[in-house]
Amino acid sequence: MKCPKCGSTNVTVNVIQQTKLVDKHHGIIWWVCIGWYWIPIKWLFLTVPALIVKIFIPKRQKIKQKTKSVCICQNCGHNWRA
Ligand SMILES: [Zn+2]
């Protein structure tokens, strides 16, 4: 492994484990235009059946874990994805 910045071979490779949590946030405009009526509709048509399904069918959870390697140059401090 060679640093692309300074050419040093004094590079350490770190394996980072990532768990991705996708969190959606809506802006104020979304709430004014869509949110106030979409949420009850969504709740009624999606959440309620989903809850009923959840009661009868145990949910199988999927844990998505990503591992990525990050190389860090000990010479200049440059880091990049392997
Ligand atoms: Zn370097």
Short mmCIF file of C-alpha atoms and ligand atoms in Angstrom, two decimals:
data_model
loop_
_atom_site.label_atom_id
_atom_site.label_comp_id
_atom_site.label_asym_id
_atom_site.label_seq_id
_atom_site.Cartn_x
_atom_site.Cartn_y
_atom_site.Cartn_z
CA MET A 1 0.00 0.00 0.00
CA LYS A 2 1.30 3.37 -1.07
CA CYS A 3 0.07 6.82 -0.17
CA PRO A 4 -1.25 8.56 -3.29
CA LYS A 5 -0.37 11.92 -1.82
CA CYS A 6 3.21 11.61 -0.67
CA GLY A 7 4.20 8.15 -1.93
CA SER A 8 5.04 6.83 1.53
CA THR A 9 4.58 3.14 2.21
CA ASN A 10 4.04 3.78 5.92
CA VAL A 11 0.30 3.23 5.62
CA THR A 12 -2.04 1.58 8.09
CA VAL A 13 -5.32 0.05 7.05
CA ASN A 14 -8.27 0.44 9.37
CA VAL A 15 -11.38 -1.64 8.99
CA ILE A 16 -14.38 0.33 10.05
CA GLN A 17 -17.68 -1.32 10.70
CA GLN A 18 -20.67 0.76 9.83
CA THR A 19 -24.29 0.30 10.65
CA LYS A 20 -26.41 2.53 8.56
CA LEU A 21 -29.47 4.12 10.04
CA VAL A 22 -31.54 5.96 7.54
CA ASP A 23 -33.45 8.74 9.16
CA LYS A 24 -35.70 10.81 7.01
CA HIS A 25 -36.41 14.34 7.98
CA HIS A 26 -38.94 16.50 6.32
CA GLY A 27 -38.79 20.23 6.04
CA ILE A 28 -41.42 22.73 7.13
CA ILE A 29 -42.68 23.16 3.57
CA TRP A 30 -43.28 19.44 3.33
CA TRP A 31 -45.32 19.54 6.52
CA VAL A 32 -47.40 22.52 5.38
CA CYS A 33 -48.07 21.09 1.91
CA ILE A 34 -48.20 17.34 2.42
CA GLY A 35 -47.49 16.34 6.01
CA TRP A 36 -50.75 17.40 7.68
CA TYR A 37 -52.93 15.18 5.53
CA TRP A 38 -50.42 12.61 4.36
CA ILE A 39 -49.48 11.46 7.86
CA PRO A 40 -53.07 10.48 8.91
CA ILE A 41 -53.62 8.81 5.52
CA LYS A 42 -50.31 7.02 5.77
CA TRP A 43 -51.09 6.03 9.32
CA LEU A 44 -54.50 4.72 8.42
CA PHE A 45 -53.51 2.80 5.33
CA LEU A 46 -49.97 1.78 6.14
CA THR A 47 -49.31 1.85 9.87
CA VAL A 48 -52.52 0.22 11.06
CA PRO A 49 -52.29 -2.78 8.68
CA ALA A 50 -48.58 -2.95 9.42
CA LEU A 51 -49.31 -3.10 13.15
CA ILE A 52 -51.89 -5.84 12.60
CA VAL A 53 -49.42 -7.79 10.50
CA LYS A 54 -46.76 -7.22 13.15
CA ILE A 55 -48.97 -8.75 15.83
CA PHE A 56 -49.57 -11.93 13.88
CA ILE A 57 -46.34 -12.24 11.99
CA PRO A 58 -43.13 -11.82 13.99
CA LYS A 59 -40.83 -9.45 12.25
CA ARG A 60 -37.55 -10.73 11.04
CA GLN A 61 -35.09 -7.97 11.43
CA LYS A 62 -32.29 -7.45 9.06
CA ILE A 63 -29.15 -5.87 10.31
CA LYS A 64 -27.14 -4.40 7.55
CA GLN A 65 -23.54 -3.97 8.40
CA LYS A 66 -21.01 -2.53 6.13
CA THR A 67 -17.33 -2.86 6.51
CA LYS A 68 -15.07 -0.45 4.84
CA SER A 69 -11.36 -0.17 4.83
CA VAL A 70 -9.75 3.17 5.38
CA CYS A 71 -6.09 3.65 4.69
CA ILE A 72 -4.25 6.20 6.75
CA CYS A 73 -0.84 7.43 5.80
CA GLN A 74 1.43 7.66 8.81
CA ASN A 75 3.68 10.08 7.01
CA CYS A 76 1.33 12.87 5.94
CA GLY A 77 -1.93 11.91 7.57
CA HIS A 78 -3.79 11.50 4.30
CA ASN A 79 -6.63 9.01 4.45
CA TRP A 80 -8.57 7.35 1.68
CA ARG A 81 -10.89 4.47 1.07
CA ALA A 82 -9.27 1.23 0.05
ZN ZN B 1 1.08 10.27 2.69
#
